[in-house]
Tab-separated table of C-alpha atoms in Angstrom:
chain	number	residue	atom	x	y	z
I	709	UNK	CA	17.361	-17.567	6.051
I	710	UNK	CA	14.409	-18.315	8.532
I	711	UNK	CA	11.405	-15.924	7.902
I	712	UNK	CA	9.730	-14.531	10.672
I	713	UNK	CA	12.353	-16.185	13.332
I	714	UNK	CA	10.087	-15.836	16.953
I	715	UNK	CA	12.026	-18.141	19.156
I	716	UNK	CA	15.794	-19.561	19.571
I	717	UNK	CA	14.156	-23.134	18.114
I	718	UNK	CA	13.242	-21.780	14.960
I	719	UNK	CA	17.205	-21.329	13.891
I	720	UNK	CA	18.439	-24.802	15.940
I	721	UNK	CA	15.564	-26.520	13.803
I	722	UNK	CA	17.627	-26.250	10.891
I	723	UNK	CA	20.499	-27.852	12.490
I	724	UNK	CA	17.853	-30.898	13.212
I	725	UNK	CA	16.427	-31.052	9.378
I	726	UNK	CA	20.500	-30.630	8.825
I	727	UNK	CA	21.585	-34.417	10.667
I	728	UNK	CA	18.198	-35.775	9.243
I	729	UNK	CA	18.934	-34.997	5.881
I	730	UNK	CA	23.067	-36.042	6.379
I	731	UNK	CA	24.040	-32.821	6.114
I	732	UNK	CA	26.312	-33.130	9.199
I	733	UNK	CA	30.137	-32.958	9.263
I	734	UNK	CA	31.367	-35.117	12.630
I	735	UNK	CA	34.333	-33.979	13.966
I	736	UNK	CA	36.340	-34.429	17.573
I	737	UNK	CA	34.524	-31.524	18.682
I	738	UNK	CA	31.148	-33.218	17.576
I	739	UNK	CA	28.615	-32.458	14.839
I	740	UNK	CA	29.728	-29.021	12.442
I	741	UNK	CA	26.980	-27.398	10.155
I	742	UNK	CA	27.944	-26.271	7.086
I	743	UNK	CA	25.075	-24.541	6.436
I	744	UNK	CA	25.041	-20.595	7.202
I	745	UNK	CA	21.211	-19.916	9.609
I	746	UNK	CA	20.673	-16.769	9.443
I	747	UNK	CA	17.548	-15.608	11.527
I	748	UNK	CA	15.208	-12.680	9.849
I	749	UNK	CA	13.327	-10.369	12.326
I	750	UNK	CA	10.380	-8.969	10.619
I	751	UNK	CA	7.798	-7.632	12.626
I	752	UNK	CA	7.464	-5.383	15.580
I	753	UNK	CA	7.503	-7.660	18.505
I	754	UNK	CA	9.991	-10.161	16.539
I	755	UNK	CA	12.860	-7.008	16.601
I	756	UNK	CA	11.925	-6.546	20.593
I	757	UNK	CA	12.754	-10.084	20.817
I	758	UNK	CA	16.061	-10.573	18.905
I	759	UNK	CA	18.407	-9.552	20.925
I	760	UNK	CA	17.770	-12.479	22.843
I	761	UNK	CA	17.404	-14.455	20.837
I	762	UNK	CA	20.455	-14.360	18.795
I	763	UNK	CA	22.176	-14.535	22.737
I	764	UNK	CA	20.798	-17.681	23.068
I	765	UNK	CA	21.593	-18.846	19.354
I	766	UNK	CA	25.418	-17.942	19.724
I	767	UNK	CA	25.988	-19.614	23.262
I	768	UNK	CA	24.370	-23.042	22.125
I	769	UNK	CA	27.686	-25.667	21.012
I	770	UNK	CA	27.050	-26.568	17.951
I	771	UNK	CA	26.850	-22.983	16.511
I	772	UNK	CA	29.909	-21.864	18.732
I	773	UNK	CA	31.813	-25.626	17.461
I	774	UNK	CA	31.062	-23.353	13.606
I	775	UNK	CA	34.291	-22.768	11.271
I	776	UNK	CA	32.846	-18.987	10.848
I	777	UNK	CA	33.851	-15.950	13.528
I	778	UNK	CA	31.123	-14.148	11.403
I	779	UNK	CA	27.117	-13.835	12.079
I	780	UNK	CA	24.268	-12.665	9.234
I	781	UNK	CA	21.341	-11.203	10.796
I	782	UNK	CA	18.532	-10.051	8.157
I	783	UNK	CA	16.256	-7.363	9.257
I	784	UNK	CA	12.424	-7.036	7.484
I	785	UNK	CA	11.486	-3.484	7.016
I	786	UNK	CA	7.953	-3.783	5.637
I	787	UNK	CA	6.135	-5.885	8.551
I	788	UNK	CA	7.508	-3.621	11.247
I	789	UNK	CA	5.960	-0.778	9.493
I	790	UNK	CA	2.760	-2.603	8.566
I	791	UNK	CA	2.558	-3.505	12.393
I	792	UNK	CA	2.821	-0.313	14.470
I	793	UNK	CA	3.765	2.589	11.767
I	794	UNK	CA	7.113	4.057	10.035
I	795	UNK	CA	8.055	6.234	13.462
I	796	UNK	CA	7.836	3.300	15.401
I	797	UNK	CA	9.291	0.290	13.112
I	798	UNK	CA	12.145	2.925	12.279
I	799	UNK	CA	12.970	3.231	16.074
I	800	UNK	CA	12.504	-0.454	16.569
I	801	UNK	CA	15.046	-1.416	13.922
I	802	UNK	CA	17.518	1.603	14.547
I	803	UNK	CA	17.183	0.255	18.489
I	804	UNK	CA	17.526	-3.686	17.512
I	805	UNK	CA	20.542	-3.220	15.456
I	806	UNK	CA	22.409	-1.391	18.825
I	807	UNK	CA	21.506	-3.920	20.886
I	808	UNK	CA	21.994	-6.994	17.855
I	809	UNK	CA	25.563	-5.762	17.433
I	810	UNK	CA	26.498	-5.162	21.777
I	811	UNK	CA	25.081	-8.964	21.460
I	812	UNK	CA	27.718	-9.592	19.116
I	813	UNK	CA	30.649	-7.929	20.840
I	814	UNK	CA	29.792	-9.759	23.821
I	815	UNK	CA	30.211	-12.963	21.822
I	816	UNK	CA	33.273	-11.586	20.098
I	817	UNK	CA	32.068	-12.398	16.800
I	818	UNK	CA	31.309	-9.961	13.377
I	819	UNK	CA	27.809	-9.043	12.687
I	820	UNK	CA	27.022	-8.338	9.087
I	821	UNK	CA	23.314	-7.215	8.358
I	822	UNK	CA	21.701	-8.013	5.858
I	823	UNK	CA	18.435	-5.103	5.241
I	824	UNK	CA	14.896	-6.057	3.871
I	825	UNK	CA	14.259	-2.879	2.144
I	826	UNK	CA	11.391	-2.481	-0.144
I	827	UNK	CA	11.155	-0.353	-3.321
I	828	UNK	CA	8.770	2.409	-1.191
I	829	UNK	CA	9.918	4.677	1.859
I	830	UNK	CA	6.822	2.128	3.835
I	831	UNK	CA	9.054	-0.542	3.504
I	832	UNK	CA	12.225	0.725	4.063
I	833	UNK	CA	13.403	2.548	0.753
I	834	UNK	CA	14.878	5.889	1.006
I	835	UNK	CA	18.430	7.182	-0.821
I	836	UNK	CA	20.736	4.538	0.287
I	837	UNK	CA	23.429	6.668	1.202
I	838	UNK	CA	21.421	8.509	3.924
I	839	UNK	CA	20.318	5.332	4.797
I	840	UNK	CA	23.969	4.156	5.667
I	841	UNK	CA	24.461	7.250	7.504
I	842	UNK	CA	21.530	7.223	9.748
I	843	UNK	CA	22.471	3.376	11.113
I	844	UNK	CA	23.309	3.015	14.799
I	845	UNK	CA	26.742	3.746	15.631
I	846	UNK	CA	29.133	0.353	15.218
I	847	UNK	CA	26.469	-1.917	12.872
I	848	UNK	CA	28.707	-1.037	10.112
I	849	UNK	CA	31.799	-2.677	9.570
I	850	UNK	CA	32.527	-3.406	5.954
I	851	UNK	CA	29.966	-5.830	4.763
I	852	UNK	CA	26.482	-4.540	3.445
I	853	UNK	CA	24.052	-6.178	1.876
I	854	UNK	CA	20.541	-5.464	1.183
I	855	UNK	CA	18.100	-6.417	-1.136
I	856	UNK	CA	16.169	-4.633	-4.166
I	857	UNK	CA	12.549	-5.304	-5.257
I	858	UNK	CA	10.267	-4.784	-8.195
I	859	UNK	CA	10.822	-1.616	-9.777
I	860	UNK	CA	13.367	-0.278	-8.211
I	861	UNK	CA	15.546	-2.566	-10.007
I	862	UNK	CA	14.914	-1.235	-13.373
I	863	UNK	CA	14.943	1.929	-11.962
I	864	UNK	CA	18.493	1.829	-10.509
I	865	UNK	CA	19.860	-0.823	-12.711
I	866	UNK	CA	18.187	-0.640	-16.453
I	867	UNK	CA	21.079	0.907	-17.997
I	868	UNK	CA	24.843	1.217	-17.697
I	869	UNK	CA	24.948	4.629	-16.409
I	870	UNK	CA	22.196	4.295	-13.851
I	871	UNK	CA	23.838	1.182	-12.518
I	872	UNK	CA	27.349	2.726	-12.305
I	873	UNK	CA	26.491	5.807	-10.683
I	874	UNK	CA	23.772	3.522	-7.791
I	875	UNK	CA	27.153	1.336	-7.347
I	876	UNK	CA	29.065	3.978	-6.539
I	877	UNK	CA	26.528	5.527	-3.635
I	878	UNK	CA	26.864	2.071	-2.096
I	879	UNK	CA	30.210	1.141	-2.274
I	880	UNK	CA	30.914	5.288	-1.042
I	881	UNK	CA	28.369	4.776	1.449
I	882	UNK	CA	29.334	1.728	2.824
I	883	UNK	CA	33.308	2.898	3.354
I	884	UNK	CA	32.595	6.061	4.583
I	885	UNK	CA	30.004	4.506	7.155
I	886	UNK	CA	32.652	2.059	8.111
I	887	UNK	CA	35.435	4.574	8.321
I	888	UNK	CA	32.793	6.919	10.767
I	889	UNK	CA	31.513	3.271	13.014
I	890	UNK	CA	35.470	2.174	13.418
I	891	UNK	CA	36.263	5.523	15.452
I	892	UNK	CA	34.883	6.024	19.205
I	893	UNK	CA	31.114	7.654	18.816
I	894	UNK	CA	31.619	11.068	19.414
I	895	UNK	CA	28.294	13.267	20.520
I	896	UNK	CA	25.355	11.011	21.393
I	897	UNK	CA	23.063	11.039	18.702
I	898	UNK	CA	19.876	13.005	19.870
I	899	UNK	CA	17.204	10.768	18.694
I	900	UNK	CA	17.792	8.670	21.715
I	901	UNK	CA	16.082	11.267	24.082
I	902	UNK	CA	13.226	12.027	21.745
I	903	UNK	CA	12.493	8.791	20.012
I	904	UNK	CA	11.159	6.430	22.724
I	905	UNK	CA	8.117	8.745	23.736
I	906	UNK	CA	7.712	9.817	19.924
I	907	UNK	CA	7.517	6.012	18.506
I	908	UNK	CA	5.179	5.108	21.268
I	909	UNK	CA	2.786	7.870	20.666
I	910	UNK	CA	2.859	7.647	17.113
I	911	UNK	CA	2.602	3.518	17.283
I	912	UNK	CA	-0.835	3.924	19.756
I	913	UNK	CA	-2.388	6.828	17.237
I	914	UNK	CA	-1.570	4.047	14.230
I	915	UNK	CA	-2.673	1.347	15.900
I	916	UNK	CA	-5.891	3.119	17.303
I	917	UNK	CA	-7.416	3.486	13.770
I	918	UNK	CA	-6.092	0.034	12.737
I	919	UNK	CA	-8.180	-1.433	15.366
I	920	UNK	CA	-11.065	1.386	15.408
I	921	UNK	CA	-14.297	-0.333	14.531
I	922	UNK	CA	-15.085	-0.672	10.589
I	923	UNK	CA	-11.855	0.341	9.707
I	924	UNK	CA	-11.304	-2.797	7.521
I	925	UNK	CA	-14.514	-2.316	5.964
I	926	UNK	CA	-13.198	1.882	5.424
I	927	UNK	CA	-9.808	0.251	4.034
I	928	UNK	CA	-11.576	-2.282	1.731
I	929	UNK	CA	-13.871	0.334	-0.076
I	930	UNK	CA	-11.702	2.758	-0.196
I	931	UNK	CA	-8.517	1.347	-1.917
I	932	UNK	CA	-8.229	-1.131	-4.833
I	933	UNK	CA	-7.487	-3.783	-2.333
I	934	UNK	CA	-10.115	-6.122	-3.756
I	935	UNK	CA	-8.865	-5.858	-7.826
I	936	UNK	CA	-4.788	-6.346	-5.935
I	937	UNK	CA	-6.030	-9.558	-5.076
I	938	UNK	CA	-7.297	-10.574	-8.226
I	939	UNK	CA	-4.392	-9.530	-10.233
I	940	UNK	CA	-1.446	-11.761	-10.710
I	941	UNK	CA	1.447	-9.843	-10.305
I	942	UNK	CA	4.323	-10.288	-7.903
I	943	UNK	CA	6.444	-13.659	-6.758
I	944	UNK	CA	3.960	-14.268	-3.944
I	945	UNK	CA	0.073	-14.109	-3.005
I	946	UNK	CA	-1.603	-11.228	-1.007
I	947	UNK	CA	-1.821	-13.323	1.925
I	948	UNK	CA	0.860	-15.184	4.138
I	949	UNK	CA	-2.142	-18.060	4.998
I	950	UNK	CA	-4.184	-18.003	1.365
I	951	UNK	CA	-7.431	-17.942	4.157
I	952	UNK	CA	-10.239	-16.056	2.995
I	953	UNK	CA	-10.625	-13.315	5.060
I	954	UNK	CA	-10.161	-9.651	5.753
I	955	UNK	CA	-7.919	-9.956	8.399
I	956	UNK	CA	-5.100	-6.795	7.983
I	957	UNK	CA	-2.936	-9.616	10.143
I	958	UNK	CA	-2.690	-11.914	7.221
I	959	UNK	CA	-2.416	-9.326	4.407
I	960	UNK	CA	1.115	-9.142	3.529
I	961	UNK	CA	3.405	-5.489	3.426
I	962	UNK	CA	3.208	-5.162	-0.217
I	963	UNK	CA	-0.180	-4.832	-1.158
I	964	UNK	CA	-0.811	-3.397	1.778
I	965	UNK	CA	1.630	-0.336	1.186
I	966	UNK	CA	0.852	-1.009	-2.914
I	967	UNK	CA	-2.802	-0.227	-2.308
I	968	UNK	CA	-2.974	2.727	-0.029
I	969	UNK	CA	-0.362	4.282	-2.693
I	970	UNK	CA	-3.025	4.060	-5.867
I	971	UNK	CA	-5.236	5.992	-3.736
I	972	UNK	CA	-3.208	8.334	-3.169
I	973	UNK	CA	-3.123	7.979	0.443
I	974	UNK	CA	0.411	7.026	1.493
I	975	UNK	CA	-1.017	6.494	5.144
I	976	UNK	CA	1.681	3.347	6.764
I	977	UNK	CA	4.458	6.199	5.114
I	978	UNK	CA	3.482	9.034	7.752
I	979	UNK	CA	0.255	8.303	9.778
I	980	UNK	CA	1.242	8.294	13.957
I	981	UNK	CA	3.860	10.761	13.212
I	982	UNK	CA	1.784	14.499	13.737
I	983	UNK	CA	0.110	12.928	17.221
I	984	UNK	CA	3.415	11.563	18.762
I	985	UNK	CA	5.138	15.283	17.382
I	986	UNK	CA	1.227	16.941	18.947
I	987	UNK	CA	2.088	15.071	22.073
I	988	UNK	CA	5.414	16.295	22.909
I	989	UNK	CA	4.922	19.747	22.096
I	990	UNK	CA	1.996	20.164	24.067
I	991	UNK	CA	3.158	17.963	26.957
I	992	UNK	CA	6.881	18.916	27.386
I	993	UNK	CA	7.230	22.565	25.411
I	994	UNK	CA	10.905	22.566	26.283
I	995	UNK	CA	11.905	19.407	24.980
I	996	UNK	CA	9.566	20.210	22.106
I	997	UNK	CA	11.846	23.227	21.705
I	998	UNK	CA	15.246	21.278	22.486
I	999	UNK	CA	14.331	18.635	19.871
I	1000	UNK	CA	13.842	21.604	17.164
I	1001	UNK	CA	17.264	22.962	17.637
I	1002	UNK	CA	19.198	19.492	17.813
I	1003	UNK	CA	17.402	17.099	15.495
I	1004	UNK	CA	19.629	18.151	12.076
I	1005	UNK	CA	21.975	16.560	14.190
I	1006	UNK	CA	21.028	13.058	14.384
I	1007	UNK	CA	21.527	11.455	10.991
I	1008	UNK	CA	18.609	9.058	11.994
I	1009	UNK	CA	15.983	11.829	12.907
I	1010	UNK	CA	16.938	13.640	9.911
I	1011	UNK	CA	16.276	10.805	7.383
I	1012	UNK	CA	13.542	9.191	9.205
I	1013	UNK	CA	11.794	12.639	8.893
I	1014	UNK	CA	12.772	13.353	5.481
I	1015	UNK	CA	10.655	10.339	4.463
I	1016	UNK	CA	7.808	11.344	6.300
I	1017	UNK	CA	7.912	14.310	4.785
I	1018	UNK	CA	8.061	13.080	1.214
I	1019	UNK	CA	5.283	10.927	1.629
I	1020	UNK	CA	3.119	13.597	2.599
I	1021	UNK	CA	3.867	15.854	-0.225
I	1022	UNK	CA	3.209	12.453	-2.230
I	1023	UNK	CA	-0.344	12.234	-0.383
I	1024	UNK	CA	-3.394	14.120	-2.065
I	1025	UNK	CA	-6.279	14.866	-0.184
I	1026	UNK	CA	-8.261	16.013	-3.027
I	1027	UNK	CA	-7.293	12.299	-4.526
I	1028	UNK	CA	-8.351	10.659	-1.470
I	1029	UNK	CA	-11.624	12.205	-1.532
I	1030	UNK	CA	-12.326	11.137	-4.510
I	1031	UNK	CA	-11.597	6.947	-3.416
I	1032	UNK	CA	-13.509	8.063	-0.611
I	1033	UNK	CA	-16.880	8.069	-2.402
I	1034	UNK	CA	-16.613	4.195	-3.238
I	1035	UNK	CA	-17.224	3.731	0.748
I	1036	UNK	CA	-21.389	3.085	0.474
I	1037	UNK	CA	-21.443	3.638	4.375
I	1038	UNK	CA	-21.669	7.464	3.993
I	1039	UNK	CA	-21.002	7.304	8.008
I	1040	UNK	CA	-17.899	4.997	8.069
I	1041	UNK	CA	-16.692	7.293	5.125
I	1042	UNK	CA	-17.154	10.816	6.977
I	1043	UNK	CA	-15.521	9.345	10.113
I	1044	UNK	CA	-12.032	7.815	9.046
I	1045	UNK	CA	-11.614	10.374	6.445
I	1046	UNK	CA	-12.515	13.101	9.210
I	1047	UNK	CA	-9.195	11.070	11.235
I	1048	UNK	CA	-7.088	10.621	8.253
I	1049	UNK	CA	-7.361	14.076	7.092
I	1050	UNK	CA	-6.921	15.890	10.505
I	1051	UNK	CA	-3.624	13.782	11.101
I	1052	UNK	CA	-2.410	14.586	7.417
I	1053	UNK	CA	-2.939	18.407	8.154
I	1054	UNK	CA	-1.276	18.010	11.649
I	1055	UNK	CA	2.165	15.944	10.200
I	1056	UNK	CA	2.056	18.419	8.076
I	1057	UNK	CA	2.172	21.555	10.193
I	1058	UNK	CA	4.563	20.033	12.769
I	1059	UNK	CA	7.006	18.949	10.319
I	1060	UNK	CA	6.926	22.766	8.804
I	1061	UNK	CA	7.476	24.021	12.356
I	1062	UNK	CA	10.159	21.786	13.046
I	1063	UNK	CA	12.212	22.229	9.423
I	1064	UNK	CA	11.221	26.440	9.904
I	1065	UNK	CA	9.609	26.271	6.388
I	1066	UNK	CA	7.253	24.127	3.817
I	1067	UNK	CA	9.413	21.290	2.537
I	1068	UNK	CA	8.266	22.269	-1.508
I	1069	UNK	CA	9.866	25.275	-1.179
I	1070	UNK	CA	12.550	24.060	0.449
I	1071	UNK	CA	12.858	21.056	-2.292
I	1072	UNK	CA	12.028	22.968	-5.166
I	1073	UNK	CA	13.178	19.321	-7.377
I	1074	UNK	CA	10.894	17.587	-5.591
I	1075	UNK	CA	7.802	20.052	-5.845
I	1076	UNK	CA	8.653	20.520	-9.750
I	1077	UNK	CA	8.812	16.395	-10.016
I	1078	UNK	CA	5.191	16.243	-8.282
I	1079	UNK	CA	3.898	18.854	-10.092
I	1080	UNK	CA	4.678	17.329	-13.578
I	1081	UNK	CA	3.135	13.950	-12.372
I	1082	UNK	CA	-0.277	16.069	-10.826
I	1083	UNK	CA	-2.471	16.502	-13.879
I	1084	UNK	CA	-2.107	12.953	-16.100
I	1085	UNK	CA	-2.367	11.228	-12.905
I	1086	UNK	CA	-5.770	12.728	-11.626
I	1087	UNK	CA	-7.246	11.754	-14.571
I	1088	UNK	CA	-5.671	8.473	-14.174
I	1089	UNK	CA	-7.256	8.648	-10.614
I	1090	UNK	CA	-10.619	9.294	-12.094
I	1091	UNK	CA	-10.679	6.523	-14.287
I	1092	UNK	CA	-9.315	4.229	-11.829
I	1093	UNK	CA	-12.130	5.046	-9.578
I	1094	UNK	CA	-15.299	4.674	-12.140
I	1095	UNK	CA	-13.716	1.403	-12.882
I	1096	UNK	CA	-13.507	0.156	-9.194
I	1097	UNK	CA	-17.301	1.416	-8.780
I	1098	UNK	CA	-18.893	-0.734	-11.858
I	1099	UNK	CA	-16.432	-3.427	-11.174
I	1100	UNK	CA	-17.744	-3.583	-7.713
I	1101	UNK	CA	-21.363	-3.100	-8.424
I	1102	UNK	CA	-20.787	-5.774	-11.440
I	1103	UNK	CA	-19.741	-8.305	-8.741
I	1104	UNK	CA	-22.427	-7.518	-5.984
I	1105	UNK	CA	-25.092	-7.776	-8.507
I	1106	UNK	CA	-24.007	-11.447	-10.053
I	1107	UNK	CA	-22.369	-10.412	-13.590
I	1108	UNK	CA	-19.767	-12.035	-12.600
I	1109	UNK	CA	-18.631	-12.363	-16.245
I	1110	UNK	CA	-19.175	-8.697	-16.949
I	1111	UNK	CA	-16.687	-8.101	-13.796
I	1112	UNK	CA	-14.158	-10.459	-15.318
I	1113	UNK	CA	-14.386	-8.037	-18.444
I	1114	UNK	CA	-13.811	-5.205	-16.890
I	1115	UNK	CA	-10.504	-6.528	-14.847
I	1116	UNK	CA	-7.785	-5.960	-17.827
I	1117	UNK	CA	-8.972	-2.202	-17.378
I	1118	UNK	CA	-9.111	-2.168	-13.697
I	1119	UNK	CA	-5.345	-3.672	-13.650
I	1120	UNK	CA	-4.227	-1.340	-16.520
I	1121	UNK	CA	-5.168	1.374	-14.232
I	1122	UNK	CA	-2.957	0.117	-11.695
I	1123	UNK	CA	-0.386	-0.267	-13.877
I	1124	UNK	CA	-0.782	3.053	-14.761
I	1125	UNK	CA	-1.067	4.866	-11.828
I	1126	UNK	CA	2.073	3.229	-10.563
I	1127	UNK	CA	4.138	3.951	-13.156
I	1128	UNK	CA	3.045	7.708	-12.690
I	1129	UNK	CA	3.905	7.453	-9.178
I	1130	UNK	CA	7.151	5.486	-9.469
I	1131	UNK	CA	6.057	3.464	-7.218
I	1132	UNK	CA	4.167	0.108	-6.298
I	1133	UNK	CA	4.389	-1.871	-2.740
């Protein structure tokens, strides 16, 4: 598997370390690869690019001289969304798997994917059966493999039962899906004629306050970024490059998602999504209107929103004021949480609009799981925040030993909150 494949040379490089290291079969044909390169498309621009690229990858001769009429293409679902926002990276990959697999018809070869998803909806998780179901048209045909992270494994897995019954939804999911992709698409799913305008809105309003100035300061203070990085948990380190720096660039998906969650915040899970909605209603009423009777009907629109959605009623603004006070720069503070609040309270209101009714009345599960959670994880929140402040002001004042002290607490509290949450990065 090549991470972060850019460029057609990144997959034939194996095939070079391949003859170096004698790893060649010669034939009459010429030199055979035994070895299975499968490129992985991770972020945003990467996914624009793959269709391309894999064109180029199955014309050259030594991957057409292969034994294999079959192709693996893994898809990343966390840097997409870390890039440009869930709306957007969701398009992006529903939209790179159409045109990956009319690619792979051209070449008359099978595409299996295999899917990057995280353990959180900001990386990809969501129920994996409505997952299946909201795939492009054809991407499915019998093979499906995806990978599970951190806790999700014990969560799906820990027991006989649990892993029986998740089994089940996938092997289900995956023959049903085939049995629908194998038949001539009937009605054109509806998410094409809303979903370009609505991913680039909601990708500009993302990247806006990604890029607004001070906003990395704003992220820093007001999430436990700083005590992620000194933890050691996880199989790899918060950043790709192990520079010091700030730079959001270099921070990888998971603490990036894993730290906006503690605080309560859940923005890469929803932010983007109440301008791009804003936007079309206000700019084109009647599509607006249109896209309100029809969207139950697209499988993709339908799940895509029903994350959004949950993250939101994850989301606490109370919670988030609360992080907020650890940002010294009362200014900064006032000004990104004056942004982040107004586009929580606008998701929120479209989406109601749109589904005719508050999603915790219309999941009355959900609202009753949340509401059990609420009151041991404020205080959990409170804590977790007096820590970060001493911690902090341990640091900045040079007790650097009493800051070492206090960092079993600080990373109990993460523990903590997580496993109230049910959720990491």
């Amino acid at each position: 598997i090549v991470s972060m494949t850019r460029q057609v040379s990144d997959l034939l490089g194996v095939f070079l370390l391949a003859r170096e290291a004698g790893l060649m079969t010669h034939t009459e044909k010429g030199l055979i690869c035994p070895l299975e390169v499968v490129p992985l498309f991770e972020t945003i621009d990467d996914l624009h690019r793959a269709p391309g690229i894999l064109d180029q990858f199955l014309q050259h001769p030594i991957v057409q001289r292969r034994q294999s009429s079959e192709q693996q293409v893994m898809l990343g679902y966390s840097d997409s969304n870390k890039d440009c926002g869930i709306l957007a990276a969701a398009w992006a990959l529903h939209e790179g798997q159409r045109n990956l697999s009319e690619v792979a018809r051209r070449h008359e070869i099978k595409l299996r994917y295999f899917h990057g998803r995280g353990g959180t909806i900001s990386r990809g998780a969501g129920p994996t059966h409505w997952f299946m179901a909201s795939l492009p048209h054809g991407s499915l045909s019998g093979g499906f493999r995806m990978t599970e992270q951190g806790e999700t494994i014990a969560q799906k897995y820990a027991n006989l039962a649990n892993a029986t019954y998740h089994l089940e939804l996938l092997l289900a999911g995956t023959a049903i899906t085939t049995a629908v992709h194998s038949r001539p698409e009937g009605r054109k799913d509806p998410a094409g004629e809303f979903l370009p305008d609505l991913s680039k809105a909601s990708q500009e309003a993302y990247q806006e306050l990604l890029r607004s100035e001070g906003f990395i300061d704003f992220y820093r203070q007001v999430t436990p970024i700083d005590a992620l990085e000194n933890s050691c948990i996880g199989s790899r380190p918060t950043r790709r490059t192990g520079k010091k720096g700030h730079s959001i660039a270099d921070l990888r998906a998971i603490p990036w998602v894993f730290s906006w969650t503690q605080a309560r915040f859940y923005l890469p899970g929803w932010f983007g999504v109440g301008t791009a909605l804003e936007s079309l209603r206000l700019q084109q009423p009647d599509r607006f209107a249109r896209m309100k009777q029809e969207f139950r009907e697209s499988s993709f629109l339908g799940y895509t929103l029903t994350n959004v959605e949950t993250n939101l009623a994850s989301a606490n603004i109370d919670v988030m004021t609360q992080y907020s006070s650890l940002v010294e720069d009362e200014v900064l503070r006032d000004r990104f949480m004056k942004i982040i609040v107004a586009e929580f309270n606008r998701t929120r209101e479209l989406l109601t609009e749109l589904y005719d009714g508050d999603m915790l009345k219309r999941r009355p599960r959900m609202a009753k799981t949340l509401e059990i959670r609420e009151a041991p994880l404020r205080v959990l929140h409170q804590q977790q925040v007096a820590l970060l402040r001493e911690w902090r002001q341990q640091l900045r004042s040079g007790g650097e030993s009493e800051a070492e002290a206090l960092l079993p607490r600080m990373l109990l509290s993460i523990n903590a909150i997580a496993a109230g949450l049910r959720t990491t990065g």
